[in-house]
Amino acid sequence: MSATAIAVQGLHKHFGEKEAVAGIELSIAAGSFAGLVGPNGAGKTTSLSMMTGLLRPDLGRILINGVDVWADPPAAKAVIGVVPAEARLFERLTGRELLEYAGRLRGIDVAACRSRAEELLGVLDLVGDANRLVADYSTGMRKKIALGSALIHNPSVLFLDEPLEGVDPVSADSIRRLLTRFVASGSTVLFSSHVMELVEQVCDHVSIIDKGRIVASGTTDEVRGGKTLHQAFIDLVGTRLDGGEGLSWLGSSSA
Amino acid sequence: MAWLLVRLKLRLLRNALRGSRQARGAFIFSCIAAAVVAVLMFLGLAAQRGQSEGVAVAATTFTSLAFGWLILPLLVFGLDSTLDPATLALYPLRTRPLAFGLLAASAAGAWPAANLIGLLGVTVGVARGALGVLFALVAVVLQLLFCIVLARAVTTSLAGLLRSRRGKDFAALLIIPIFALYETFVQLVPRLTAEGKINEHTFDGIDKVLRWTPPGLAAHAIQDASTGHALTGLARLLLLAAIVFLLGLAWIRSLDRALVTVDTSTQAVAVRASALPFAARGLRGTIAARALIYQRREPGAKIFWGIVLVIMAASAVGTVRTPSYLGGLIGSAVIGAAFVGIFNADAIGMTGPAFGFDAMALHSRASWRDYFAGLDLVLLAFAVPLTGLLSFILAFAAGHPLSGFIALAVDLAGVGIGTGLGNMMSVLLPYPVERRVGSPSPRAIDGYRGQVLAATFLILILTGVLLAPVIVAGLLTQHDPAALRLPPLLAASAVYGLGLCTVFRRTAARLAENRLPELCEIAFRSKL
């Protein structure tokens, strides 16, 4: 049995009266490609922020490769890479500068930083835009450069929040292949997404979160239970909108 | 269409009252300011009655207003949703009715009304007789039309650029000359007027140029009609009408184009970039490298330095040619140092969500020390030469160049103190910021005003108090031979400033060590 890369125990977080995360338990084996799916406001981003040491939990414990994130943040941060949902980037650096900056922040030797940056720019198809400011990048390019920044120190666990949102199919495919290769080498990926088809395609482990709680977790096949992941998700979370009854005028050709 | 867009504009203005308390306050203040300007302008122009230079004053006023209409929409682009043609591009609208609609929408609101009412002061101050008043009414309407069409033509032709990152950067930098002009107006004009150096004859030379500009044509047409030269006045008004018409045509053509094109200048641009500097300096060098690049590429940094220098100059300008010049020079250096601290008192909030990047490396007191040291090194590398140079320029202007060394001593100690206090406030009183449309630099989001005020006052007071020994030493030794007193004064001041900077930086690092998640939360709430 493989070792546990991410272990979350009894994680809680309140924002005022609102309970954003209400006791999450999660265990992801090393070498997994894990998906965290849930509706908007379910607590995905809050949970990922706490797992990556950027948001202090009210209660609970998070272990990354056996290291307690909140007891020993430097050791935990050294082995993780993070791509947040809204890519938090230094807009006035160029793509190349940003990669070098990310590597140097992680204490990587400058020569290694520069050679890794060039390789990542190539793999992410950003060589032609390497000297443009990140502020001028499209959404897809921002996601790619954020991914490059999260990978430059070769983390063993990668957290991604909506990594393919707004990314064109070609770029999405190159990101997917890069992540698959990363996982094949024994590293672990945990990513949140709304796109069930994508999660179904790439993930071997899925957790469904709703109202701050994990409502299903296991291998993708276990969670699907013979249905599509989309249907399993809808069954667990429920639909929240009616079918548009009342819009009798919609669809007629007259104004 | 015209009525629809006017109603849209009025609805947008009314909705300002439903926004946050701050937005509501700003809207009410703006309306009151518009009313005050209308009354003052009307009275100012009306007071020209019987004055020989009345027409020159009117021409200057008309031209100043046109200049305001030209510049302000560039600064507040996006504030008025009807300014950007792209917001209307989705609708099936023909250009000509759209143009009339946009024109009518521009004329709606408190400020256009204030302009109209204020300008009508010429019916009392410049016009004589019924014909003069008739010409004045037409001239005021044409002048207002000219202002609106000019503003529309410029914003529409630049709309694509102003939506781009480069255009926004350029528009943001306009705040520096505007702030400098404002300070000049506030500090110099009242003094020069009191000294009699600005009087009615000052406008003689100006009017020789302005009379041939469109606003000048409007003002002089009233004068002509009032002095029996109605035909000349009519010719001027016709010429002004033709200019407005041609400008309107140019605007409609650019509107046609703007609806179906986008600015691509930003997409094409690659910046001159090389590897990040300070490679061998660890985390401190990495942070300094990023900070240095931001000083070059972030317009906010240029605005900050521009405003610090303008504030320093403005605070000394009143005394620089008087016997109290030394007090002015020292005061200017103290204020400059304090503002270096004030503008950097929210390093983390101002970094915004990108702070998440840096946060991955900030896990110990030593790393926080390196973080602040990297930021401080770059800040000091700019602050010392800039404030020092300005102090010497002011000392030369005062006719006492050697006094520049005393101000330089205050600068050396002050920027160190200000920078260190900025580190402390960044941790003690951090606040998230947001970039608001119409404001060139980010401001604290609602609910954090207290932090801004507290940090500002604390830095102002502490900088003044901590600089007292340097100021006292400078003043007590000012009559000693320069070669004996200045080297130790400058060296001691630099060491004193650096020492306090280090103490504050280390304290900030100690305080920040266990506050990373809270500081991250502040940074992530910033909207930049």
Coordinates of N, CA and C in Angstrom, one line a residue, chain B residues 38-245:
Chain B
A38 N -19.9 76.3 -9.6 CA -20.9 77.0 -10.5 C -21.1 78.4 -9.9
V39 N -21.3 78.5 -8.6 CA -21.5 79.9 -8.0 C -20.3 80.7 -8.1
L40 N -19.1 80.1 -7.8 CA -17.9 80.9 -7.8 C -17.5 81.4 -9.2
M41 N -17.7 80.5 -10.2 CA -17.4 80.8 -11.5 C -18.3 81.9 -12.0
F42 N -19.6 81.8 -11.7 CA -20.5 82.8 -12.2 C -20.2 84.1 -11.6
L43 N -19.9 84.1 -10.2 CA -19.6 85.4 -9.6 C -18.3 86.0 -10.1
G44 N -17.3 85.1 -10.3 CA -16.0 85.5 -10.8 C -16.1 86.2 -12.1
L45 N -16.9 85.6 -13.0 CA -17.0 86.2 -14.4 C -17.9 87.4 -14.3
A46 N -18.9 87.4 -13.5 CA -19.8 88.5 -13.4 C -19.1 89.7 -12.8
A47 N -18.1 89.5 -11.9 CA -17.3 90.5 -11.3 C -16.4 91.3 -12.3
Q48 N -16.3 90.7 -13.5 CA -15.5 91.4 -14.5 C -16.2 92.6 -15.2
R49 N -17.4 92.8 -14.8 CA -18.2 93.9 -15.4 C -17.4 95.2 -15.2
G50 N -17.2 95.9 -16.3 CA -16.5 97.2 -16.2 C -15.0 97.1 -16.1
Q51 N -14.5 95.9 -16.0 CA -13.0 95.7 -16.0 C -12.5 95.6 -17.4
S52 N -11.4 96.3 -17.6 CA -10.8 96.3 -19.0 C -10.4 95.0 -19.5
E53 N -10.0 94.1 -18.5 CA -9.4 92.8 -18.9 C -10.5 91.7 -18.8
G54 N -11.7 92.1 -18.7 CA -12.8 91.1 -18.5 C -12.8 90.0 -19.5
V55 N -12.6 90.4 -20.8 CA -12.6 89.4 -21.9 C -11.5 88.5 -21.8
A56 N -10.3 89.0 -21.3 CA -9.1 88.1 -21.2 C -9.4 87.1 -20.1
V57 N -10.0 87.5 -19.0 CA -10.3 86.6 -17.9 C -11.3 85.6 -18.4
A58 N -12.3 86.0 -19.2 CA -13.3 85.1 -19.7 C -12.6 84.0 -20.6
A59 N -11.7 84.5 -21.5 CA -11.1 83.6 -22.4 C -10.2 82.6 -21.7
T60 N -9.5 83.1 -20.6 CA -8.7 82.1 -19.8 C -9.6 81.1 -19.1
T61 N -10.7 81.6 -18.6 CA -11.7 80.6 -17.9 C -12.2 79.6 -18.9
F62 N -12.6 80.1 -20.1 CA -13.2 79.2 -21.1 C -12.1 78.1 -21.5
T63 N -10.9 78.6 -21.6 CA -9.8 77.7 -22.1 C -9.5 76.7 -21.0
S64 N -9.5 77.1 -19.7 CA -9.2 76.2 -18.6 C -10.2 75.1 -18.5
L65 N -11.5 75.5 -18.7 CA -12.6 74.5 -18.7 C -12.4 73.5 -19.8
A66 N -12.1 74.0 -21.0 CA -11.9 73.1 -22.1 C -10.7 72.1 -21.8
F67 N -9.7 72.6 -21.2 CA -8.5 71.8 -20.8 C -9.0 70.7 -19.8
G68 N -9.8 71.1 -18.8 CA -10.3 70.2 -17.8 C -11.2 69.1 -18.5
W69 N -12.0 69.5 -19.4 CA -12.8 68.5 -20.2 C -12.0 67.5 -21.0
L70 N -10.8 68.0 -21.4 CA -9.9 67.2 -22.2 C -9.2 66.1 -21.3
I71 N -8.8 66.6 -20.2 CA -7.9 65.7 -19.3 C -8.7 64.8 -18.4
L72 N -9.8 65.3 -17.8 CA -10.5 64.5 -16.8 C -11.0 63.2 -17.3
P73 N -11.7 63.2 -18.5 CA -12.2 61.9 -19.0 C -11.1 60.8 -19.2
L74 N -9.9 61.3 -19.5 CA -8.8 60.3 -19.6 C -8.5 59.7 -18.3
L75 N -8.6 60.5 -17.2 CA -8.3 59.9 -15.9 C -9.4 59.1 -15.4
V76 N -10.7 59.4 -15.7 CA -11.8 58.7 -15.1 C -12.4 57.7 -16.1
F77 N -11.6 57.4 -17.2 CA -12.2 56.5 -18.2 C -12.7 55.2 -17.5
G78 N -13.9 54.9 -17.8 CA -14.5 53.7 -17.2 C -15.4 54.0 -16.1
L79 N -15.2 55.2 -15.5 CA -16.1 55.6 -14.4 C -17.5 55.9 -14.9
D80 N -17.5 56.5 -16.0 CA -18.8 56.8 -16.7 C -19.0 55.8 -17.8
S81 N -19.9 54.9 -17.6 CA -20.1 53.7 -18.5 C -20.4 54.2 -19.9
T82 N -21.0 55.4 -20.0 CA -21.3 55.8 -21.4 C -20.1 56.4 -22.1
L83 N -19.0 56.5 -21.5 CA -17.8 57.0 -22.1 C -17.2 56.0 -23.1
D84 N -17.3 54.7 -22.8 CA -16.6 53.7 -23.6 C -17.5 53.2 -24.6
P85 N -17.3 53.4 -25.9 CA -18.2 52.9 -26.9 C -18.3 51.4 -26.9
A86 N -17.3 50.7 -26.4 CA -17.4 49.2 -26.3 C -18.6 48.7 -25.5
T87 N -19.0 49.5 -24.5 CA -20.1 49.0 -23.7 C -21.4 49.1 -24.5
L88 N -21.4 49.8 -25.6 CA -22.7 49.9 -26.4 C -22.6 49.1 -27.7
A89 N -21.4 48.5 -28.0 CA -21.1 47.9 -29.3 C -22.0 46.7 -29.5
L90 N -22.6 46.1 -28.5 CA -23.4 44.9 -28.7 C -24.8 45.2 -29.2
Y91 N -25.2 46.4 -29.0 CA -26.6 46.8 -29.4 C -26.7 47.2 -30.8
P92 N -27.8 47.0 -31.4 CA -28.0 47.4 -32.9 C -28.3 48.9 -33.0
L93 N -27.3 49.7 -32.9 CA -27.4 51.1 -32.9 C -26.7 51.7 -34.1
R94 N -27.3 52.7 -34.7 CA -26.7 53.4 -35.8 C -25.8 54.5 -35.2
T95 N -24.7 54.8 -35.9 CA -23.7 55.7 -35.4 C -24.2 57.1 -35.1
R96 N -25.0 57.6 -36.0 CA -25.4 59.0 -35.9 C -26.3 59.2 -34.7
P97 N -27.4 58.5 -34.5 CA -28.2 58.6 -33.3 C -27.5 58.3 -32.1
L98 N -26.5 57.3 -32.2 CA -25.7 57.0 -31.0 C -24.9 58.2 -30.6
A99 N -24.3 58.9 -31.6 CA -23.4 60.0 -31.3 C -24.3 61.1 -30.6
F100 N -25.5 61.4 -31.1 CA -26.3 62.4 -30.5 C -26.7 62.0 -29.1
G101 N -26.9 60.7 -28.9 CA -27.3 60.2 -27.6 C -26.1 60.4 -26.6
L102 N -24.9 60.0 -27.1 CA -23.7 60.2 -26.2 C -23.5 61.6 -25.9
L103 N -23.7 62.5 -26.8 CA -23.5 63.9 -26.6 C -24.5 64.4 -25.6
A104 N -25.8 64.0 -25.7 CA -26.8 64.4 -24.7 C -26.4 63.9 -23.3
A105 N -26.0 62.6 -23.3 CA -25.6 62.0 -22.0 C -24.5 62.7 -21.4
S106 N -23.5 63.2 -22.2 CA -22.4 63.9 -21.6 C -22.8 65.2 -21.0
A107 N -23.9 65.8 -21.5 CA -24.3 67.1 -21.0 C -25.2 67.0 -19.8
A108 N -25.5 65.7 -19.4 CA -26.4 65.5 -18.2 C -25.5 65.3 -17.0
G109 N -25.9 65.8 -15.9 CA -25.2 65.6 -14.6 C -24.8 66.9 -14.0
A110 N -24.3 66.8 -12.8 CA -24.0 68.0 -11.9 C -22.9 68.9 -12.5
W111 N -21.8 68.3 -13.0 CA -20.7 69.1 -13.5 C -21.0 69.8 -14.8
P112 N -21.6 69.1 -15.8 CA -22.0 69.9 -17.0 C -22.9 71.1 -16.6
A113 N -23.9 70.8 -15.7 CA -24.8 71.9 -15.3 C -24.0 73.0 -14.6
A114 N -23.0 72.6 -13.8 CA -22.2 73.6 -13.1 C -21.4 74.5 -14.1
N115 N -20.9 73.8 -15.1 CA -20.2 74.5 -16.2 C -21.0 75.5 -16.8
L116 N -22.3 75.1 -17.2 CA -23.2 76.0 -17.9 C -23.5 77.2 -17.0
I117 N -23.9 76.9 -15.8 CA -24.3 78.0 -14.9 C -23.1 79.0 -14.7
G118 N -22.0 78.4 -14.4 CA -20.8 79.2 -14.2 C -20.4 80.1 -15.4
L119 N -20.5 79.5 -16.5 CA -20.1 80.2 -17.7 C -21.1 81.4 -18.0
L120 N -22.3 81.2 -17.6 CA -23.3 82.2 -17.8 C -23.0 83.5 -17.1
G121 N -22.0 83.5 -16.3 CA -21.5 84.7 -15.6 C -21.0 85.7 -16.7
V122 N -20.7 85.3 -17.9 CA -20.3 86.3 -18.9 C -21.4 87.1 -19.3
T123 N -22.7 86.7 -19.2 CA -23.8 87.5 -19.6 C -23.9 88.8 -18.7
V124 N -23.3 88.7 -17.5 CA -23.2 89.9 -16.6 C -21.9 90.6 -16.8
G125 N -20.8 89.8 -16.8 CA -19.5 90.4 -16.7 C -18.9 90.9 -18.0
V126 N -19.2 90.3 -19.1 CA -18.6 90.7 -20.4 C -19.6 91.3 -21.3
A127 N -20.9 90.8 -21.4 CA -21.9 91.2 -22.3 C -22.4 92.6 -22.0
R128 N -22.7 93.4 -23.0 CA -23.4 94.7 -22.9 C -24.5 94.8 -23.8
G129 N -25.7 95.1 -23.3 CA -26.8 95.3 -24.2 C -27.5 93.9 -24.6
A130 N -28.7 94.0 -25.2 CA -29.4 92.8 -25.5 C -28.6 91.9 -26.5
L131 N -28.0 92.6 -27.5 CA -27.3 91.8 -28.5 C -26.1 91.1 -27.8
G132 N -25.4 91.8 -26.9 CA -24.3 91.2 -26.2 C -24.7 90.0 -25.4
V133 N -25.9 90.1 -24.7 CA -26.4 89.0 -23.9 C -26.8 87.8 -24.8
L134 N -27.4 88.1 -26.0 CA -27.8 87.1 -26.9 C -26.5 86.3 -27.4
F135 N -25.5 87.1 -27.8 CA -24.2 86.5 -28.2 C -23.6 85.7 -27.1
A136 N -23.7 86.2 -25.9 CA -23.2 85.5 -24.7 C -23.8 84.1 -24.5
L137 N -25.2 84.1 -24.7 CA -25.9 82.8 -24.5 C -25.5 81.8 -25.6
V138 N -25.4 82.3 -26.8 CA -24.9 81.4 -27.9 C -23.5 80.9 -27.7
A139 N -22.6 81.9 -27.3 CA -21.2 81.6 -27.1 C -21.1 80.5 -26.0
V140 N -21.8 80.7 -24.9 CA -21.7 79.7 -23.8 C -22.2 78.3 -24.2
V141 N -23.3 78.2 -25.0 CA -23.7 76.9 -25.5 C -22.7 76.3 -26.4
L142 N -22.1 77.1 -27.3 CA -21.1 76.6 -28.3 C -19.9 76.2 -27.5
Q143 N -19.5 77.0 -26.5 CA -18.3 76.6 -25.7 C -18.5 75.3 -25.0
L144 N -19.7 75.1 -24.4 CA -20.0 73.8 -23.7 C -20.0 72.6 -24.7
L145 N -20.6 72.9 -25.9 CA -20.6 71.9 -27.0 C -19.2 71.5 -27.4
F146 N -18.4 72.6 -27.5 CA -17.0 72.3 -27.9 C -16.3 71.4 -26.9
C147 N -16.5 71.8 -25.6 CA -15.9 71.0 -24.5 C -16.3 69.5 -24.6
I148 N -17.6 69.3 -24.8 CA -18.1 67.9 -24.8 C -17.6 67.2 -26.0
V149 N -17.7 67.8 -27.1 CA -17.3 67.1 -28.4 C -15.8 66.8 -28.3
L150 N -15.0 67.8 -27.8 CA -13.6 67.6 -27.7 C -13.3 66.4 -26.8
A151 N -14.0 66.3 -25.6 CA -13.7 65.2 -24.7 C -14.1 63.9 -25.3
R152 N -15.3 63.9 -26.0 CA -15.8 62.7 -26.6 C -14.9 62.2 -27.7
A153 N -14.4 63.2 -28.5 CA -13.5 62.8 -29.6 C -12.2 62.2 -29.1
V154 N -11.7 62.8 -28.1 CA -10.4 62.3 -27.6 C -10.6 60.9 -26.9
T155 N -11.6 60.8 -26.1 CA -11.8 59.5 -25.4 C -12.2 58.4 -26.3
T156 N -13.0 58.8 -27.4 CA -13.4 57.7 -28.3 C -12.2 57.3 -29.1
S157 N -11.4 58.2 -29.6 CA -10.3 57.8 -30.4 C -9.2 57.1 -29.6
L158 N -9.2 57.3 -28.3 CA -8.2 56.6 -27.4 C -8.8 55.5 -26.7
A159 N -10.1 55.2 -26.9 CA -10.8 54.2 -26.1 C -10.1 52.9 -26.1
G160 N -9.7 52.4 -27.2 CA -9.0 51.1 -27.3 C -7.7 51.1 -26.5
L161 N -7.0 52.2 -26.6 CA -5.7 52.3 -25.9 C -6.0 52.4 -24.4
L162 N -7.0 53.2 -24.0 CA -7.3 53.4 -22.6 C -7.8 52.2 -21.9
R163 N -8.4 51.2 -22.7 CA -8.8 49.9 -22.1 C -7.5 49.0 -21.9
S164 N -6.5 49.3 -22.6 CA -5.3 48.4 -22.6 C -4.5 48.8 -21.3
R165 N -3.6 47.8 -21.0 CA -2.7 48.0 -19.8 C -1.8 49.3 -20.0
R166 N -1.3 49.4 -21.2 CA -0.4 50.5 -21.4 C -1.1 51.9 -21.4
G167 N -2.3 51.9 -21.9 CA -3.1 53.1 -21.8 C -3.4 53.5 -20.4
K168 N -3.8 52.5 -19.6 CA -4.1 52.8 -18.2 C -2.9 53.3 -17.5
D169 N -1.7 52.7 -17.8 CA -0.4 53.2 -17.2 C -0.2 54.6 -17.5
F170 N -0.4 55.0 -18.8 CA -0.2 56.4 -19.3 C -1.1 57.3 -18.6
A171 N -2.4 56.9 -18.6 CA -3.4 57.8 -17.9 C -3.1 58.0 -16.5
A172 N -2.6 56.9 -15.8 CA -2.3 57.1 -14.4 C -1.2 58.1 -14.1
L173 N -0.2 58.1 -15.0 CA 0.9 59.1 -14.8 C 0.5 60.5 -15.0
L174 N -0.7 60.7 -15.6 CA -1.2 62.1 -15.8 C -1.4 62.8 -14.4
I175 N -1.6 62.0 -13.4 CA -1.9 62.5 -12.1 C -0.7 63.4 -11.5
I176 N 0.5 63.0 -12.0 CA 1.7 63.8 -11.4 C 1.6 65.3 -11.8
P177 N 1.6 65.6 -13.2 CA 1.5 67.0 -13.5 C 0.2 67.7 -13.0
I178 N -0.9 66.9 -12.9 CA -2.1 67.5 -12.4 C -1.9 67.9 -10.9
F179 N -1.3 66.9 -10.1 CA -1.1 67.2 -8.7 C -0.1 68.4 -8.6
A180 N 0.9 68.4 -9.4 CA 1.9 69.5 -9.4 C 1.2 70.9 -9.7
L181 N 0.3 70.9 -10.7 CA -0.5 72.1 -11.0 C -1.3 72.5 -9.9
Y182 N -2.0 71.5 -9.3 CA -2.9 71.8 -8.1 C -2.1 72.4 -7.0
E183 N -0.9 71.8 -6.7 CA -0.1 72.4 -5.6 C 0.4 73.8 -5.9
T184 N 0.8 74.0 -7.2 CA 1.2 75.3 -7.6 C 0.1 76.3 -7.4
F185 N -1.1 75.9 -7.8 CA -2.2 76.8 -7.7 C -2.5 77.1 -6.2
V186 N -2.5 76.1 -5.4 CA -2.9 76.3 -4.0 C -1.8 77.1 -3.3
Q187 N -0.5 76.7 -3.6 CA 0.6 77.4 -2.8 C 1.0 78.7 -3.4
L188 N 1.1 78.8 -4.7 CA 1.8 80.0 -5.3 C 0.8 81.1 -5.6
V189 N -0.4 80.7 -6.2 CA -1.3 81.7 -6.8 C -1.7 82.7 -5.7
P190 N -2.2 82.2 -4.5 CA -2.6 83.1 -3.5 C -1.5 84.1 -3.0
R191 N -0.3 83.5 -2.9 CA 0.8 84.3 -2.4 C 1.2 85.4 -3.5
L192 N 1.3 85.0 -4.7 CA 1.7 85.9 -5.8 C 0.6 87.0 -6.0
T193 N -0.7 86.6 -5.8 CA -1.8 87.5 -5.9 C -1.7 88.6 -4.8
A194 N -1.4 88.0 -3.5 CA -1.3 88.9 -2.4 C -0.1 89.9 -2.6
E195 N 1.0 89.4 -3.2 CA 2.1 90.3 -3.4 C 1.9 91.2 -4.6
G196 N 0.8 91.0 -5.3 CA 0.5 91.9 -6.5 C 1.2 91.4 -7.7
K197 N 1.8 90.2 -7.7 CA 2.5 89.8 -8.9 C 1.6 89.1 -9.9
I198 N 0.4 88.8 -9.4 CA -0.7 88.4 -10.4 C -1.7 89.4 -10.3
N199 N -2.0 90.1 -11.4 CA -3.0 91.1 -11.4 C -3.7 91.1 -12.8
E200 N -4.6 92.1 -13.0 CA -5.4 92.0 -14.3 C -4.5 92.0 -15.5
H201 N -3.3 92.7 -15.4 CA -2.4 92.7 -16.6 C -1.7 91.4 -16.9
T202 N -1.7 90.5 -15.9 CA -1.1 89.2 -16.2 C -1.7 88.5 -17.4
F203 N -3.1 88.8 -17.6 CA -3.8 88.1 -18.6 C -3.6 88.7 -20.0
D204 N -2.9 89.9 -20.1 CA -2.6 90.5 -21.4 C -2.0 89.6 -22.3
G205 N -0.8 89.1 -21.9 CA -0.1 88.2 -22.8 C -0.8 86.9 -23.1
I206 N -1.5 86.4 -22.1 CA -2.2 85.1 -22.3 C -3.3 85.3 -23.4
D207 N -4.0 86.4 -23.3 CA -5.1 86.6 -24.2 C -4.7 86.7 -25.6
K208 N -3.4 87.2 -25.9 CA -3.0 87.4 -27.2 C -3.0 86.0 -27.9
V209 N -2.7 85.0 -27.2 CA -2.6 83.6 -27.7 C -4.0 83.0 -27.7
L210 N -4.7 83.2 -26.5 CA -6.0 82.4 -26.3 C -7.1 82.9 -27.3
R211 N -7.0 84.2 -27.7 CA -8.1 84.7 -28.5 C -8.3 84.0 -29.8
W212 N -7.3 83.2 -30.3 CA -7.5 82.5 -31.5 C -7.8 81.0 -31.3
T213 N -7.9 80.7 -30.0 CA -8.4 79.3 -29.7 C -9.9 79.2 -29.7
P214 N -10.5 78.1 -29.9 CA -12.0 78.0 -29.9 C -12.6 78.7 -28.6
P215 N -12.1 78.4 -27.4 CA -12.7 79.1 -26.3 C -12.5 80.6 -26.3
G216 N -11.4 81.0 -26.9 CA -11.1 82.4 -27.0 C -12.0 83.1 -28.0
L217 N -12.4 82.4 -29.1 CA -13.3 82.9 -30.1 C -14.7 83.1 -29.4
A218 N -15.1 82.2 -28.5 CA -16.4 82.4 -27.8 C -16.4 83.6 -27.0
A219 N -15.3 83.8 -26.2 CA -15.2 84.9 -25.3 C -15.2 86.3 -26.0
H220 N -14.4 86.3 -27.1 CA -14.2 87.5 -27.8 C -15.4 87.9 -28.7
A221 N -16.2 86.9 -29.1 CA -17.4 87.1 -29.8 C -18.4 88.0 -29.0
I222 N -18.4 87.7 -27.7 CA -19.3 88.4 -26.7 C -18.8 89.9 -26.7
Q223 N -17.5 90.0 -26.5 CA -16.9 91.3 -26.4 C -17.2 92.1 -27.7
D224 N -17.0 91.5 -28.9 CA -17.3 92.2 -30.1 C -18.7 92.7 -30.2
A225 N -19.7 91.7 -29.9 CA -21.1 92.1 -30.0 C -21.4 93.2 -29.0
S226 N -20.7 93.3 -27.9 CA -21.0 94.3 -26.9 C -20.4 95.6 -27.2
T227 N -19.4 95.6 -28.1 CA -18.7 96.9 -28.4 C -19.0 97.4 -29.9
G228 N -20.2 96.9 -30.4 CA -20.6 97.4 -31.7 C -20.0 96.7 -32.9
H229 N -19.3 95.6 -32.7 CA -18.7 94.9 -33.8 C -19.4 93.5 -33.9
A230 N -20.7 93.6 -34.1 CA -21.5 92.4 -34.2 C -21.1 91.4 -35.3
L231 N -20.8 92.0 -36.4 CA -20.4 91.1 -37.6 C -19.1 90.3 -37.3
T232 N -18.2 91.0 -36.7 CA -16.9 90.3 -36.3 C -17.3 89.2 -35.3
G233 N -18.1 89.6 -34.3 CA -18.5 88.6 -33.3 C -19.2 87.4 -34.0
L234 N -20.1 87.7 -34.9 CA -20.8 86.6 -35.6 C -19.9 85.7 -36.4
A235 N -18.9 86.4 -37.0 CA -17.9 85.6 -37.7 C -17.1 84.6 -36.8
R236 N -16.8 85.1 -35.6 CA -16.1 84.3 -34.6 C -17.0 83.1 -34.2
L237 N -18.3 83.4 -33.9 CA -19.2 82.3 -33.5 C -19.4 81.3 -34.6
L238 N -19.5 81.8 -35.9 CA -19.6 80.9 -37.0 C -18.4 80.0 -37.1
L239 N -17.2 80.6 -36.9 CA -16.0 79.8 -37.0 C -16.0 78.8 -35.9
L240 N -16.4 79.2 -34.7 CA -16.4 78.2 -33.5 C -17.4 77.1 -33.8
A241 N -18.6 77.5 -34.4 CA -19.6 76.4 -34.8 C -19.0 75.5 -35.8
A242 N -18.2 76.0 -36.8 CA -17.7 75.1 -37.8 C -16.6 74.2 -37.1
I243 N -15.9 74.7 -36.2 CA -14.9 73.8 -35.5 C -15.6 72.7 -34.7
V244 N -16.7 73.1 -34.0 CA -17.4 72.1 -33.3 C -18.0 71.1 -34.2
F245 N -18.5 71.5 -35.4 CA -19.1 70.6 -36.4 C -18.0 69.6 -36.9

